[in-house]
GROMACS .gro file of C-alpha atoms in nm:
model
  307
    1UNK     CA    1 -12.607  -1.120  15.636
    2UNK     CA    2 -12.355  -0.855  15.549
    3UNK     CA    3 -12.168  -1.011  15.256
    4UNK     CA    4 -11.843  -0.808  15.279
    5UNK     CA    5 -11.810  -0.885  15.651
    6UNK     CA    6 -11.801  -1.258  15.574
    7UNK     CA    7 -11.506  -1.188  15.345
    8UNK     CA    8 -11.342  -0.976  15.615
    9UNK     CA    9 -11.385  -1.250  15.874
   10UNK     CA   10 -11.226  -1.510  15.646
   11UNK     CA   11 -10.939  -1.271  15.573
   12UNK     CA   12 -10.887  -1.202  15.942
   13UNK     CA   13 -10.870  -1.577  16.014
   14UNK     CA   14 -10.627  -1.644  15.732
   15UNK     CA   15 -10.859  -1.891  15.559
   16UNK     CA   16 -10.983  -1.878  15.198
   17UNK     CA   17 -11.294  -1.677  15.127
   18UNK     CA   18 -11.607  -1.885  15.179
   19UNK     CA   19 -11.769  -2.016  14.863
   20UNK     CA   20 -12.108  -1.859  14.789
   21UNK     CA   21 -12.379  -2.120  14.809
   22UNK     CA   22 -12.477  -2.098  14.441
   23UNK     CA   23 -12.116  -2.109  14.316
   24UNK     CA   24 -12.012  -2.450  14.449
   25UNK     CA   25 -12.045  -2.777  14.262
   26UNK     CA   26 -11.854  -3.027  14.474
   27UNK     CA   27 -11.780  -3.094  14.840
   28UNK     CA   28 -11.429  -2.950  14.813
   29UNK     CA   29 -11.572  -2.613  14.719
   30UNK     CA   30 -11.705  -2.590  15.076
   31UNK     CA   31 -11.397  -2.723  15.256
   32UNK     CA   32 -11.387  -2.407  15.471
   33UNK     CA   33 -11.759  -2.344  15.485
   34UNK     CA   34 -12.034  -2.183  15.279
   35UNK     CA   35 -12.158  -1.828  15.241
   36UNK     CA   36 -12.538  -1.794  15.239
   37UNK     CA   37 -12.543  -1.414  15.246
   38UNK     CA   38 -12.789  -1.235  15.018
   39UNK     CA   39 -12.743  -0.867  14.948
   40UNK     CA   40 -13.029  -0.650  15.069
   41UNK     CA   41 -13.208  -0.928  15.257
   42UNK     CA   42 -13.437  -0.836  15.545
   43UNK     CA   43 -13.530  -1.018  15.863
   44UNK     CA   44 -13.903  -0.957  15.815
   45UNK     CA   45 -14.118  -1.087  15.532
   46UNK     CA   46 -14.260  -0.888  15.244
   47UNK     CA   47 -14.606  -0.910  15.394
   48UNK     CA   48 -14.487  -0.719  15.700
   49UNK     CA   49 -14.378  -0.423  15.489
   50UNK     CA   50 -14.681  -0.437  15.264
   51UNK     CA   51 -14.910  -0.417  15.567
   52UNK     CA   52 -14.728  -0.098  15.657
   53UNK     CA   53 -14.769   0.025  15.297
   54UNK     CA   54 -14.397   0.012  15.232
   55UNK     CA   55 -14.231  -0.096  14.910
   56UNK     CA   56 -14.100  -0.447  14.984
   57UNK     CA   57 -13.819  -0.433  14.731
   58UNK     CA   58 -13.583  -0.687  14.887
   59UNK     CA   59 -13.613  -1.062  14.926
   60UNK     CA   60 -13.618  -1.163  15.292
   61UNK     CA   61 -13.524  -1.485  15.464
   62UNK     CA   62 -13.343  -1.623  15.160
   63UNK     CA   63 -13.047  -1.726  15.378
   64UNK     CA   64 -13.251  -1.991  15.556
   65UNK     CA   65 -13.412  -2.139  15.244
   66UNK     CA   66 -13.073  -2.163  15.075
   67UNK     CA   67 -12.926  -2.326  15.384
   68UNK     CA   68 -13.195  -2.592  15.388
   69UNK     CA   69 -13.135  -2.663  15.019
   70UNK     CA   70 -12.759  -2.702  15.035
   71UNK     CA   71 -12.708  -3.063  15.147
   72UNK     CA   72 -12.874  -3.199  14.833
   73UNK     CA   73 -12.837  -2.931  14.573
   74UNK     CA   74 -12.953  -2.977  14.216
   75UNK     CA   75 -13.191  -3.254  14.324
   76UNK     CA   76 -12.912  -3.509  14.347
   77UNK     CA   77 -12.954  -3.693  14.678
   78UNK     CA   78 -12.614  -3.857  14.623
   79UNK     CA   79 -12.435  -3.521  14.618
   80UNK     CA   80 -12.430  -3.394  14.978
   81UNK     CA   81 -12.211  -3.095  14.902
   82UNK     CA   82 -12.139  -2.985  15.256
   83UNK     CA   83 -12.003  -3.315  15.381
   84UNK     CA   84 -11.622  -3.334  15.375
   85UNK     CA   85 -11.604  -3.715  15.392
   86UNK     CA   86 -11.850  -3.993  15.314
   87UNK     CA   87 -12.051  -4.099  15.613
   88UNK     CA   88 -12.035  -3.765  15.793
   89UNK     CA   89 -12.348  -3.714  16.000
   90UNK     CA   90 -12.547  -3.396  15.963
   91UNK     CA   91 -12.561  -3.357  16.341
   92UNK     CA   92 -12.181  -3.386  16.368
   93UNK     CA   93 -12.130  -3.130  16.094
   94UNK     CA   94 -12.366  -2.884  16.259
   95UNK     CA   95 -12.212  -2.932  16.603
   96UNK     CA   96 -11.855  -2.883  16.478
   97UNK     CA   97 -11.926  -2.574  16.268
   98UNK     CA   98 -11.928  -2.205  16.353
   99UNK     CA   99 -12.224  -2.006  16.221
  100UNK     CA  100 -12.230  -1.632  16.160
  101UNK     CA  101 -12.593  -1.517  16.168
  102UNK     CA  102 -12.605  -1.162  16.044
  103UNK     CA  103 -12.582  -0.879  16.080
  104UNK     CA  104 -12.955  -0.877  16.019
  105UNK     CA  105 -13.207  -0.599  16.068
  106UNK     CA  106 -13.033  -0.302  15.915
  107UNK     CA  107 -13.213  -0.342  15.584
  108UNK     CA  108 -13.550  -0.361  15.758
  109UNK     CA  109 -13.493  -0.019  15.910
  110UNK     CA  110 -13.328   0.121  15.596
  111UNK     CA  111 -13.630   0.036  15.381
  112UNK     CA  112 -13.866   0.236  15.599
  113UNK     CA  113 -13.636   0.529  15.674
  114UNK     CA  114 -13.538   0.581  15.311
  115UNK     CA  115 -13.906   0.573  15.218
  116UNK     CA  116 -13.973   0.866  15.446
  117UNK     CA  117 -14.098   0.698  15.762
  118UNK     CA  118 -14.010   0.860  16.096
  119UNK     CA  119 -13.755   0.709  16.327
  120UNK     CA  120 -14.022   0.685  16.598
  121UNK     CA  121 -14.231   0.462  16.371
  122UNK     CA  122 -13.930   0.253  16.271
  123UNK     CA  123 -13.840   0.194  16.635
  124UNK     CA  124 -14.163  -0.003  16.663
  125UNK     CA  125 -14.012  -0.256  16.417
  126UNK     CA  126 -13.737  -0.352  16.661
  127UNK     CA  127 -13.923  -0.620  16.861
  128UNK     CA  128 -14.039  -0.788  16.539
  129UNK     CA  129 -13.692  -0.780  16.383
  130UNK     CA  130 -13.532  -0.925  16.696
  131UNK     CA  131 -13.802  -1.192  16.715
  132UNK     CA  132 -13.722  -1.293  16.356
  133UNK     CA  133 -13.352  -1.319  16.437
  134UNK     CA  134 -13.433  -1.523  16.745
  135UNK     CA  135 -13.652  -1.758  16.538
  136UNK     CA  136 -13.371  -1.813  16.287
  137UNK     CA  137 -13.122  -1.881  16.565
  138UNK     CA  138 -13.361  -2.118  16.741
  139UNK     CA  139 -13.407  -2.303  16.412
  140UNK     CA  140 -13.029  -2.339  16.371
  141UNK     CA  141 -12.997  -2.471  16.725
  142UNK     CA  142 -13.274  -2.718  16.656
  143UNK     CA  143 -13.079  -2.842  16.354
  144UNK     CA  144 -12.778  -2.907  16.578
  145UNK     CA  145 -12.573  -2.584  16.575
  146UNK     CA  146 -12.367  -2.543  16.890
  147UNK     CA  147 -12.166  -2.227  16.816
  148UNK     CA  148 -12.335  -1.922  16.666
  149UNK     CA  149 -12.209  -1.563  16.638
  150UNK     CA  150 -12.492  -1.310  16.617
  151UNK     CA  151 -12.382  -0.954  16.532
  152UNK     CA  152 -12.556  -0.636  16.628
  153UNK     CA  153 -12.615  -0.349  16.388
  154UNK     CA  154 -12.357  -0.093  16.278
  155UNK     CA  155 -12.369   0.276  16.380
  156UNK     CA  156 -12.560   0.391  16.074
  157UNK     CA  157 -12.547   0.751  16.191
  158UNK     CA  158 -12.180   0.748  16.089
  159UNK     CA  159 -12.264   0.602  15.748
  160UNK     CA  160 -12.193   0.855  15.468
  161UNK     CA  161 -12.511   0.745  15.292
  162UNK     CA  162 -12.722   0.832  15.596
  163UNK     CA  163 -12.527   1.153  15.650
  164UNK     CA  164 -12.592   1.258  15.290
  165UNK     CA  165 -12.959   1.155  15.287
  166UNK     CA  166 -13.050   1.311  15.620
  167UNK     CA  167 -12.809   1.604  15.644
  168UNK     CA  168 -12.941   1.902  15.835
  169UNK     CA  169 -12.833   2.243  15.957
  170UNK     CA  170 -12.942   2.149  16.309
  171UNK     CA  171 -12.603   2.089  16.472
  172UNK     CA  172 -12.769   1.937  16.779
  173UNK     CA  173 -12.850   1.629  16.571
  174UNK     CA  174 -12.480   1.545  16.535
  175UNK     CA  175 -12.238   1.409  16.793
  176UNK     CA  176 -11.879   1.520  16.846
  177UNK     CA  177 -11.757   1.284  16.571
  178UNK     CA  178 -11.998   1.429  16.315
  179UNK     CA  179 -12.233   1.129  16.320
  180UNK     CA  180 -12.610   1.168  16.325
  181UNK     CA  181 -12.744   1.085  16.669
  182UNK     CA  182 -13.089   0.945  16.586
  183UNK     CA  183 -12.979   0.662  16.351
  184UNK     CA  184 -12.719   0.557  16.606
  185UNK     CA  185 -12.984   0.565  16.878
  186UNK     CA  186 -13.193   0.330  16.663
  187UNK     CA  187 -12.900   0.093  16.616
  188UNK     CA  188 -12.834   0.092  16.990
  189UNK     CA  189 -13.202   0.025  17.063
  190UNK     CA  190 -13.187  -0.274  16.830
  191UNK     CA  191 -12.862  -0.397  16.982
  192UNK     CA  192 -12.990  -0.376  17.341
  193UNK     CA  193 -13.302  -0.572  17.248
  194UNK     CA  194 -13.093  -0.829  17.061
  195UNK     CA  195 -12.852  -0.876  17.353
  196UNK     CA  196 -13.144  -0.930  17.591
  197UNK     CA  197 -13.291  -1.191  17.357
  198UNK     CA  198 -12.956  -1.369  17.320
  199UNK     CA  199 -12.922  -1.384  17.698
  200UNK     CA  200 -13.261  -1.556  17.713
  201UNK     CA  201 -13.159  -1.802  17.441
  202UNK     CA  202 -12.841  -1.887  17.632
  203UNK     CA  203 -13.057  -1.962  17.935
  204UNK     CA  204 -13.280  -2.191  17.731
  205UNK     CA  205 -12.990  -2.365  17.555
  206UNK     CA  206 -12.704  -2.395  17.807
  207UNK     CA  207 -12.505  -2.628  17.581
  208UNK     CA  208 -12.487  -2.376  17.296
  209UNK     CA  209 -12.231  -2.096  17.264
  210UNK     CA  210 -12.430  -1.791  17.153
  211UNK     CA  211 -12.185  -1.506  17.092
  212UNK     CA  212 -12.287  -1.143  17.051
  213UNK     CA  213 -12.061  -0.958  16.806
  214UNK     CA  214 -12.050  -0.588  16.886
  215UNK     CA  215 -12.020  -0.442  16.536
  216UNK     CA  216 -12.136  -0.107  16.672
  217UNK     CA  217 -11.845  -0.063  16.912
  218UNK     CA  218 -11.591  -0.202  16.664
  219UNK     CA  219 -11.700   0.044  16.394
  220UNK     CA  220 -11.717   0.337  16.637
  221UNK     CA  221 -11.360   0.264  16.743
  222UNK     CA  222 -11.252   0.320  16.383
  223UNK     CA  223 -11.460   0.636  16.352
  224UNK     CA  224 -11.322   0.778  16.678
  225UNK     CA  225 -10.956   0.716  16.590
  226UNK     CA  226 -10.912   0.606  16.229
  227UNK     CA  227 -10.536   0.666  16.219
  228UNK     CA  228 -10.484   0.412  16.498
  229UNK     CA  229 -10.594   0.145  16.251
  230UNK     CA  230 -10.406   0.281  15.950
  231UNK     CA  231 -10.687   0.483  15.793
  232UNK     CA  232 -10.680   0.842  15.674
  233UNK     CA  233 -10.847   1.123  15.862
  234UNK     CA  234 -11.192   1.131  15.697
  235UNK     CA  235 -11.391   0.831  15.824
  236UNK     CA  236 -11.728   0.985  15.728
  237UNK     CA  237 -11.645   1.033  15.359
  238UNK     CA  238 -11.688   0.746  15.115
  239UNK     CA  239 -11.405   0.643  14.886
  240UNK     CA  240 -11.625   0.584  14.583
  241UNK     CA  241 -11.908   0.824  14.506
  242UNK     CA  242 -12.045   1.122  14.324
  243UNK     CA  243 -11.939   1.423  14.526
  244UNK     CA  244 -12.093   1.627  14.804
  245UNK     CA  245 -11.966   1.667  15.160
  246UNK     CA  246 -11.968   1.291  15.216
  247UNK     CA  247 -11.886   1.195  14.855
  248UNK     CA  248 -12.224   1.021  14.844
  249UNK     CA  249 -12.452   1.146  14.571
  250UNK     CA  250 -12.772   0.954  14.502
  251UNK     CA  251 -12.777   1.068  14.140
  252UNK     CA  252 -12.422   0.942  14.084
  253UNK     CA  253 -12.376   0.620  14.277
  254UNK     CA  254 -12.044   0.444  14.311
  255UNK     CA  255 -11.975   0.268  13.982
  256UNK     CA  256 -12.157   0.521  13.765
  257UNK     CA  257 -11.959   0.697  13.493
  258UNK     CA  258 -11.996   1.024  13.684
  259UNK     CA  259 -11.855   0.885  14.010
  260UNK     CA  260 -11.494   0.884  14.123
  261UNK     CA  261 -11.282   0.658  14.342
  262UNK     CA  262 -11.028   0.772  14.598
  263UNK     CA  263 -10.660   0.715  14.523
  264UNK     CA  264 -10.589   0.509  14.835
  265UNK     CA  265 -10.888   0.286  14.922
  266UNK     CA  266 -10.689   0.116  15.199
  267UNK     CA  267 -10.692   0.445  15.391
  268UNK     CA  268 -11.069   0.490  15.354
  269UNK     CA  269 -11.325   0.363  15.604
  270UNK     CA  270 -11.636   0.372  15.383
  271UNK     CA  271 -11.628   0.230  15.032
  272UNK     CA  272 -11.951   0.350  14.872
  273UNK     CA  273 -12.135   0.534  15.148
  274UNK     CA  274 -12.317   0.221  15.266
  275UNK     CA  275 -12.048  -0.046  15.292
  276UNK     CA  276 -11.706  -0.038  15.453
  277UNK     CA  277 -11.380  -0.092  15.266
  278UNK     CA  278 -11.203  -0.428  15.277
  279UNK     CA  279 -10.956  -0.283  15.527
  280UNK     CA  280 -11.234  -0.163  15.757
  281UNK     CA  281 -11.413  -0.498  15.746
  282UNK     CA  282 -11.089  -0.674  15.836
  283UNK     CA  283 -11.034  -0.443  16.134
  284UNK     CA  284 -11.392  -0.501  16.252
  285UNK     CA  285 -11.353  -0.877  16.204
  286UNK     CA  286 -11.028  -0.876  16.400
  287UNK     CA  287 -11.198  -0.686  16.680
  288UNK     CA  288 -11.474  -0.945  16.699
  289UNK     CA  289 -11.270  -1.262  16.646
  290UNK     CA  290 -10.971  -1.170  16.860
  291UNK     CA  291 -11.134  -0.927  17.100
  292UNK     CA  292 -11.259  -0.719  17.256
  293UNK     CA  293 -11.586  -0.694  17.062
  294UNK     CA  294 -11.745  -1.034  17.128
  295UNK     CA  295 -11.928  -1.162  17.435
  296UNK     CA  296 -11.844  -1.433  17.519
  297UNK     CA  297 -11.523  -1.459  17.309
  298UNK     CA  298 -11.550  -1.644  16.978
  299UNK     CA  299 -11.413  -2.001  17.012
  300UNK     CA  300 -11.158  -1.978  16.732
  301UNK     CA  301 -11.096  -2.353  16.743
  302UNK     CA  302 -11.415  -2.375  16.537
  303UNK     CA  303 -11.259  -2.168  16.262
  304UNK     CA  304 -10.992  -2.398  16.130
  305UNK     CA  305 -11.083  -2.624  15.841
  306UNK     CA  306 -11.448  -2.516  15.826
  307UNK     CA  307 -11.657  -2.223  15.951
   0.00000   0.00000   0.00000
């Protein structure tokens, strides 16, 4: 799950930021929901990457194991942290909650691409990544979830980190906005496969609202016309970084003593070359939660006291 997007979604809804799973100690800490996101997590297991002779540096599938552990954290069966009132049934809690599952898959592709694998090889990962997302969603439905938002991947070809890592003098590889075509093609391939799988899951589970969140289109809208949303005029340049045409320098990452931060972060689209700014995440969240970038629309009635 993309951690900053969860924050952006809460901000867009006007509710407090969701408590990270490991930070809560009492039921009230989760009055508006819980955040199970893990930075860098993948959809596929370490064994998958090792079989392909890739460095499996991230921990996959942690979201689901944390989720299963939450109701009785710390081994105390009398401390069901998620339950707002005594006697609440697990099935009722699941049915009345809104789940945000993802975005997932980007890190699977990032690992391979940044380790030098070709985009043609990485495209072969897509069916396996989508199958893993489908399995997680099916598991949630089996546990009683009735409203799940499943985002697609972002247009990584407009990501300053990708633009810096894979910059080329071949102008044909860039679109009119200055984004790299092939990473965006990969994201769109993933998103098409994911949408097809979600359509099948809706057919199998007619009583469940399975919403596709079009992060790709929402982010491209910002890139195409940043000033419409209150940004400055350089959507492909990160706010915090170490110089270069995209202010993304892999020898001087954001936060290093040699990096710098832009004067007006609110006007920037990218924060560190790989993540958006708070403002950008809020705009994307608004586009998903209030339209037009969700199909079917997100039932916002689920987003009141809990998420």
